[in-house]
Amino acid sequence: KGGKKEKHQKKITLSGLLNAVDGLYSASEGEHIMVFTTNYVERLDDALIRRGRMDKHIEMSFCGYEAFQMLAKNYLGIDRHALFPEIGRLLNETHITPADVSEILNTKSNHEQGDDDKETKIHACLQTLLQVLQEKARVLTTTNNEEHQEENTNESVEVKIMV
């Protein structure tokens, strides 16, 4: 009406979702794999994630040192490098996904053409990852310091009020 498109939002109930999921299973002949993803598994109803309905639960965590080593081997063809210890330390302090690490390491293979030798490219690639991790650590430290200062300010106010 009036040239405006009406937006129709349909809300689905938990019961409706469960029926839909169960219907997919019963309508399928043979084996099928369905993948459901969420960032907040703790918010899901137990009926949705129970065994039999969701048989396999896989947590996709942030990139740790072992995963990084595997990615470095796959993308850069190296098992060790002088920057590995510092990268490992920062991986333990920060949160970065394996996909983000892969994207950074993959830049080396995207720039195979050029005058730089292989070692220079590998070092530059790892240096880029190190800079990203250092920035994440800096932001995390700044955030933690601000939260700590706010807590201290609140404590001071509480002490003043109590006195």
Coordinates of N, CA and C in Angstrom, one line a residue:
K1 N 0.8 -1.2 0.0 CA 0.0 0.0 0.0 C 0.9 1.2 0.0
G2 N 0.5 2.2 -0.8 CA 1.2 3.5 -0.8 C 2.6 3.4 -1.4
G3 N 2.9 2.3 -2.1 CA 4.2 2.1 -2.7 C 5.3 1.6 -1.8
K4 N 4.9 1.4 -0.5 CA 5.9 0.9 0.4 C 5.7 -0.7 0.5
K5 N 6.8 -1.3 0.5 CA 6.8 -2.8 0.7 C 6.6 -3.1 2.2
E6 N 5.6 -3.9 2.4 CA 5.4 -4.3 3.8 C 6.3 -5.4 4.2
K7 N 6.9 -5.3 5.3 CA 7.8 -6.4 5.8 C 7.0 -7.3 6.7
H8 N 7.1 -8.6 6.3 CA 6.4 -9.6 7.0 C 7.5 -10.4 7.8
Q9 N 7.4 -10.3 9.0 CA 8.4 -11.1 9.8 C 7.6 -12.3 10.5
K10 N 8.1 -13.4 10.2 CA 7.5 -14.6 10.8 C 8.4 -15.0 12.0
K11 N 7.7 -15.3 13.1 CA 8.4 -15.7 14.3 C 8.2 -17.2 14.4
I12 N 9.2 -18.0 14.7 CA 9.1 -19.4 14.8 C 9.2 -19.8 16.3
T13 N 8.4 -20.7 16.7 CA 8.5 -21.1 18.1 C 9.5 -22.2 18.2
L14 N 9.9 -22.5 19.5 CA 10.8 -23.6 19.7 C 10.2 -24.9 19.2
S15 N 8.9 -25.1 19.4 CA 8.2 -26.3 19.0 C 8.3 -26.4 17.4
G16 N 8.0 -25.3 16.8 CA 8.1 -25.2 15.3 C 9.5 -25.6 14.8
L17 N 10.5 -25.0 15.4 CA 11.9 -25.3 15.0 C 12.2 -26.8 15.2
L18 N 11.8 -27.4 16.3 CA 12.1 -28.8 16.6 C 11.3 -29.7 15.6
N19 N 10.1 -29.3 15.3 CA 9.4 -30.1 14.3 C 10.0 -30.0 12.9
A20 N 10.5 -28.8 12.5 CA 11.2 -28.6 11.3 C 12.5 -29.5 11.2
V21 N 13.3 -29.4 12.2 CA 14.5 -30.2 12.3 C 14.2 -31.7 12.2
D22 N 13.3 -32.1 13.0 CA 12.9 -33.5 13.0 C 12.3 -33.9 11.6
G23 N 11.6 -33.0 11.0 CA 11.0 -33.3 9.7 C 12.1 -33.5 8.6
L24 N 13.2 -32.7 8.7 CA 14.3 -32.9 7.8 C 14.9 -34.2 7.9
Y25 N 15.1 -34.7 9.2 CA 15.7 -36.0 9.4 C 14.8 -37.1 8.8
S26 N 13.5 -37.0 9.1 CA 12.5 -38.1 8.7 C 12.3 -38.1 7.2
A27 N 12.4 -37.0 6.5 CA 12.2 -36.9 5.1 C 13.4 -37.3 4.3
S28 N 14.6 -37.5 4.9 CA 15.8 -37.8 4.3 C 16.0 -39.3 4.2
E29 N 16.3 -39.8 3.0 CA 16.7 -41.2 2.9 C 18.2 -41.2 2.9
G30 N 18.8 -42.2 3.6 CA 20.2 -42.3 3.7 C 20.7 -41.3 4.7
E31 N 22.0 -41.1 4.6 CA 22.6 -40.2 5.6 C 22.8 -38.8 5.1
H32 N 22.5 -37.9 5.9 CA 22.7 -36.5 5.6 C 23.4 -35.8 6.7
I33 N 24.2 -34.8 6.4 CA 24.9 -34.0 7.5 C 24.3 -32.6 7.5
M34 N 23.8 -32.2 8.6 CA 23.3 -30.9 8.8 C 24.2 -30.2 9.8
V35 N 24.5 -28.9 9.4 CA 25.4 -28.2 10.3 C 24.6 -27.0 10.9
F36 N 24.6 -26.8 12.2 CA 24.0 -25.7 12.8 C 25.1 -25.0 13.6
T37 N 25.1 -23.7 13.5 CA 26.2 -22.9 14.2 C 25.5 -21.9 15.1
T38 N 26.3 -21.6 16.2 CA 25.9 -20.5 17.1 C 27.1 -20.0 17.8
N39 N 27.0 -18.7 18.2 CA 28.0 -18.1 19.1 C 27.7 -18.3 20.5
Y40 N 26.4 -18.7 20.8 CA 25.9 -18.7 22.2 C 25.2 -20.0 22.5
V41 N 26.0 -21.1 22.5 CA 25.4 -22.4 22.7 C 24.6 -22.5 24.1
E42 N 25.1 -21.7 25.0 CA 24.5 -21.7 26.4 C 23.1 -21.1 26.3
R43 N 22.7 -20.4 25.3 CA 21.4 -19.8 25.2 C 20.4 -20.8 24.5
L44 N 20.9 -21.9 24.0 CA 20.0 -22.8 23.3 C 19.2 -23.7 24.2
D45 N 18.0 -24.0 23.9 CA 17.2 -24.9 24.7 C 17.8 -26.3 24.6
D46 N 17.8 -27.0 25.8 CA 18.3 -28.4 25.8 C 17.6 -29.3 24.8
A47 N 16.3 -29.1 24.6 CA 15.6 -29.9 23.7 C 16.2 -29.8 22.2
L48 N 16.7 -28.7 21.9 CA 17.3 -28.5 20.6 C 18.6 -29.2 20.4
I49 N 19.4 -29.2 21.4 CA 20.8 -29.7 21.3 C 21.0 -31.1 21.9
R50 N 19.9 -31.7 22.3 CA 20.1 -33.1 22.9 C 20.6 -34.1 21.9
R51 N 21.3 -35.1 22.4 CA 21.8 -36.2 21.5 C 20.6 -36.8 20.8
G52 N 20.9 -37.2 19.6 CA 19.8 -37.7 18.8 C 19.3 -36.7 17.8
R53 N 19.3 -35.5 18.3 CA 18.8 -34.4 17.4 C 20.1 -33.7 16.9
M54 N 21.0 -33.4 17.8 CA 22.3 -32.8 17.4 C 23.4 -33.8 18.0
D55 N 23.8 -34.7 17.1 CA 24.7 -35.8 17.6 C 26.1 -35.4 17.9
K56 N 26.6 -34.4 17.2 CA 28.0 -34.0 17.3 C 28.1 -32.5 17.7
H57 N 28.8 -32.2 18.7 CA 29.0 -30.8 19.1 C 30.5 -30.5 19.0
I58 N 30.8 -29.6 18.2 CA 32.2 -29.2 18.0 C 32.4 -27.8 18.3
E59 N 33.3 -27.5 19.3 CA 33.7 -26.2 19.7 C 34.8 -25.7 18.8
M60 N 34.6 -24.5 18.2 CA 35.6 -23.9 17.3 C 36.2 -22.8 18.2
S61 N 37.4 -23.1 18.7 CA 38.0 -22.1 19.6 C 38.9 -21.2 18.8
F62 N 39.5 -20.3 19.6 CA 40.5 -19.4 19.0 C 41.7 -20.1 18.7
C63 N 42.6 -19.4 17.9 CA 43.8 -20.1 17.4 C 44.8 -20.1 18.6
G64 N 45.3 -21.3 18.8 CA 46.4 -21.6 19.8 C 47.7 -21.8 19.1
Y65 N 48.7 -22.0 19.9 CA 50.1 -22.2 19.3 C 50.2 -23.4 18.4
E66 N 49.6 -24.5 18.8 CA 49.7 -25.7 17.9 C 49.0 -25.5 16.6
A67 N 47.8 -24.9 16.6 CA 47.1 -24.6 15.4 C 47.9 -23.7 14.5
F68 N 48.5 -22.7 15.1 CA 49.3 -21.7 14.4 C 50.5 -22.5 13.7
Q69 N 51.1 -23.4 14.4 CA 52.3 -24.1 13.9 C 51.8 -24.9 12.6
M70 N 50.6 -25.5 12.7 CA 50.1 -26.3 11.6 C 49.8 -25.3 10.4
L71 N 49.3 -24.2 10.7 CA 49.0 -23.2 9.6 C 50.3 -22.7 9.0
A72 N 51.3 -22.4 9.8 CA 52.6 -22.0 9.3 C 53.2 -23.0 8.4
K73 N 53.1 -24.3 8.8 CA 53.6 -25.4 8.0 C 52.8 -25.4 6.6
N74 N 51.5 -25.3 6.7 CA 50.7 -25.5 5.5 C 50.9 -24.3 4.5
Y75 N 50.9 -23.1 5.1 CA 50.9 -21.9 4.2 C 52.3 -21.4 3.9
L76 N 53.2 -21.6 4.8 CA 54.6 -21.0 4.6 C 55.6 -22.1 4.4
G77 N 55.3 -23.3 4.7 CA 56.2 -24.4 4.6 C 57.4 -24.4 5.6
I78 N 57.1 -23.9 6.8 CA 58.1 -23.8 7.8 C 57.6 -24.5 9.1
D79 N 58.6 -25.0 9.9 CA 58.3 -25.7 11.2 C 58.7 -24.8 12.3
R80 N 59.6 -23.8 12.1 CA 60.1 -22.9 13.1 C 60.6 -21.7 12.5
H81 N 60.7 -20.6 13.4 CA 61.1 -19.3 12.9 C 61.5 -18.5 14.2
A82 N 62.3 -17.6 14.1 CA 62.7 -16.8 15.3 C 61.5 -16.1 15.9
L83 N 60.5 -15.8 15.1 CA 59.3 -15.0 15.7 C 58.3 -16.0 16.3
F84 N 58.4 -17.3 16.2 CA 57.4 -18.2 16.7 C 57.2 -18.1 18.2
P85 N 58.3 -18.0 19.1 CA 58.0 -17.8 20.5 C 57.2 -16.6 20.9
E86 N 57.4 -15.5 20.3 CA 56.7 -14.3 20.6 C 55.2 -14.4 20.1
I87 N 55.1 -15.0 18.9 CA 53.7 -15.2 18.4 C 53.0 -16.1 19.3
G88 N 53.6 -17.2 19.8 CA 53.0 -18.1 20.7 C 52.5 -17.5 22.0
R89 N 53.4 -16.6 22.5 CA 53.1 -15.9 23.7 C 51.8 -15.0 23.5
L90 N 51.8 -14.3 22.4 CA 50.7 -13.4 22.2 C 49.4 -14.2 21.8
L91 N 49.5 -15.3 21.2 CA 48.3 -16.2 20.9 C 47.6 -16.6 22.2
N92 N 48.5 -16.8 23.3 CA 47.9 -17.2 24.6 C 47.2 -16.0 25.3
E93 N 47.6 -14.8 24.9 CA 47.1 -13.6 25.6 C 45.9 -13.0 24.9
T94 N 45.7 -13.3 23.6 CA 44.7 -12.6 22.8 C 43.8 -13.6 22.2
H95 N 42.7 -13.1 21.5 CA 41.8 -14.0 20.8 C 41.8 -13.6 19.3
I96 N 42.2 -14.6 18.5 CA 42.2 -14.5 17.1 C 41.8 -15.8 16.5
T97 N 41.0 -15.8 15.5 CA 40.5 -17.0 14.9 C 41.5 -17.7 14.0
P98 N 41.4 -19.0 13.8 CA 42.3 -19.6 12.9 C 42.1 -19.1 11.4
A99 N 40.9 -18.7 11.1 CA 40.6 -18.1 9.8 C 41.4 -16.8 9.6
D100 N 41.4 -16.0 10.7 CA 42.2 -14.7 10.6 C 43.7 -14.9 10.4
V101 N 44.2 -15.9 11.2 CA 45.6 -16.2 11.0 C 45.9 -16.8 9.6
S102 N 45.0 -17.6 9.1 CA 45.2 -18.2 7.8 C 45.2 -17.1 6.7
E103 N 44.3 -16.1 6.9 CA 44.3 -15.0 5.9 C 45.6 -14.2 5.9
I104 N 46.1 -14.0 7.1 CA 47.4 -13.3 7.2 C 48.5 -14.1 6.6
L105 N 48.6 -15.4 6.9 CA 49.7 -16.2 6.4 C 49.5 -16.5 4.9
N106 N 48.3 -16.4 4.4 CA 48.1 -16.6 3.0 C 48.5 -15.5 2.1
T107 N 48.8 -14.3 2.7 CA 49.2 -13.2 1.9 C 50.6 -13.5 1.3
K108 N 51.4 -14.3 2.0 CA 52.7 -14.7 1.4 C 52.5 -15.3 0.1
S109 N 51.6 -16.3 0.0 CA 51.5 -17.0 -1.3 C 50.8 -16.2 -2.3
N110 N 50.1 -15.2 -1.9 CA 49.4 -14.3 -2.9 C 50.4 -13.3 -3.5
H111 N 51.6 -13.2 -2.9 CA 52.6 -12.3 -3.4 C 53.9 -13.0 -3.8
E112 N 53.7 -14.2 -4.4 CA 54.8 -15.0 -4.8 C 55.7 -14.3 -5.9
Q113 N 55.0 -13.5 -6.7 CA 55.8 -12.8 -7.7 C 56.5 -11.6 -7.0
G114 N 57.6 -11.3 -7.5 CA 58.3 -10.1 -6.9 C 59.8 -10.5 -6.8
D115 N 60.5 -9.5 -6.3 CA 62.0 -9.6 -6.2 C 62.4 -10.2 -4.9
D116 N 61.5 -10.1 -3.9 CA 62.0 -10.6 -2.5 C 62.2 -12.1 -2.5
D117 N 63.2 -12.6 -1.8 CA 63.4 -14.0 -1.7 C 62.4 -14.6 -0.7
K118 N 62.3 -15.9 -0.7 CA 61.3 -16.6 0.1 C 61.4 -16.3 1.6
E119 N 62.6 -16.3 2.1 CA 62.8 -16.0 3.6 C 62.3 -14.6 3.9
T120 N 62.6 -13.7 3.1 CA 62.1 -12.3 3.3 C 60.6 -12.2 3.4
K121 N 59.9 -12.9 2.4 CA 58.5 -13.0 2.4 C 57.9 -13.6 3.6
I122 N 58.5 -14.7 4.0 CA 58.0 -15.4 5.2 C 58.2 -14.6 6.4
H123 N 59.3 -13.9 6.6 CA 59.5 -13.0 7.7 C 58.5 -11.9 7.7
A124 N 58.3 -11.3 6.6 CA 57.3 -10.2 6.5 C 55.9 -10.6 6.9
C125 N 55.6 -11.8 6.4 CA 54.3 -12.4 6.7 C 54.1 -12.6 8.2
L126 N 55.1 -13.2 8.9 CA 55.1 -13.5 10.3 C 55.1 -12.2 11.1
Q127 N 55.8 -11.2 10.6 CA 55.9 -9.9 11.2 C 54.5 -9.2 11.2
T128 N 53.8 -9.4 10.1 CA 52.4 -8.8 10.0 C 51.5 -9.5 11.0
L129 N 51.6 -10.8 11.2 CA 50.8 -11.5 12.2 C 51.2 -11.0 13.6
L130 N 52.5 -10.8 13.8 CA 52.9 -10.3 15.1 C 52.4 -9.0 15.4
Q131 N 52.4 -8.1 14.4 CA 51.8 -6.7 14.6 C 50.3 -6.8 14.9
V132 N 49.6 -7.6 14.2 CA 48.1 -7.8 14.5 C 47.9 -8.3 15.9
L133 N 48.7 -9.3 16.4 CA 48.6 -9.8 17.7 C 49.0 -8.7 18.8
Q134 N 50.0 -8.0 18.5 CA 50.5 -6.9 19.4 C 49.4 -5.9 19.6
E135 N 48.7 -5.5 18.5 CA 47.6 -4.5 18.5 C 46.5 -5.1 19.4
K136 N 46.1 -6.4 19.1 CA 45.0 -7.0 19.9 C 45.4 -7.0 21.4
A137 N 46.7 -7.3 21.7 CA 47.1 -7.3 23.1 C 47.0 -5.9 23.7
R138 N 47.4 -4.9 22.9 CA 47.4 -3.5 23.4 C 46.0 -3.1 23.7
V139 N 45.0 -3.4 22.8 CA 43.6 -3.0 23.0 C 43.1 -3.8 24.2
L140 N 43.4 -5.0 24.4 CA 43.0 -5.8 25.6 C 43.5 -5.2 26.9
T141 N 44.8 -4.8 26.9 CA 45.4 -4.2 28.0 C 44.8 -2.9 28.4
T142 N 44.5 -2.1 27.4 CA 43.9 -0.8 27.6 C 42.5 -1.0 28.2
T143 N 41.7 -1.9 27.6 CA 40.4 -2.2 28.1 C 40.4 -2.7 29.5
N144 N 41.3 -3.6 29.8 CA 41.4 -4.1 31.2 C 41.8 -3.0 32.2
N145 N 42.7 -2.1 31.8 CA 43.2 -1.0 32.6 C 42.0 -0.1 32.9
E146 N 41.2 0.2 31.9 CA 40.1 1.1 32.1 C 39.1 0.5 33.0
E147 N 38.8 -0.8 32.9 CA 37.9 -1.5 33.8 C 38.4 -1.5 35.2
H148 N 39.7 -1.7 35.3 CA 40.3 -1.7 36.7 C 40.2 -0.3 37.3
Q149 N 40.5 0.8 36.5 CA 40.4 2.1 37.0 C 39.0 2.4 37.4
E150 N 38.0 2.0 36.7 CA 36.6 2.2 37.0 C 36.2 1.5 38.3
E151 N 36.7 0.3 38.5 CA 36.5 -0.5 39.7 C 37.1 0.3 40.9
N152 N 38.3 0.8 40.7 CA 39.0 1.5 41.8 C 38.2 2.8 42.1
T153 N 37.7 3.5 41.1 CA 37.0 4.7 41.3 C 35.7 4.4 42.1
N154 N 35.0 3.3 41.7 CA 33.8 2.9 42.4 C 34.1 2.6 43.9
E155 N 35.3 1.9 44.1 CA 35.7 1.5 45.4 C 35.9 2.8 46.3
S156 N 36.6 3.8 45.6 CA 36.9 5.0 46.3 C 35.6 5.7 46.7
V157 N 34.6 5.8 45.8 CA 33.4 6.4 46.1 C 32.7 5.7 47.2
E158 N 32.7 4.4 47.2 CA 32.0 3.6 48.2 C 32.7 3.9 49.6
V159 N 34.0 4.0 49.6 CA 34.7 4.2 50.8 C 34.3 5.6 51.4
K160 N 34.2 6.6 50.5 CA 33.9 8.0 50.9 C 32.5 8.0 51.4
I161 N 31.6 7.3 50.8 CA 30.2 7.3 51.2 C 30.1 6.6 52.6
M162 N 30.8 5.6 52.8 CA 30.8 4.8 54.1 C 31.4 5.6 55.2
V163 N 32.3 6.5 55.0 CA 33.0 7.3 56.0 C 32.1 8.4 56.3

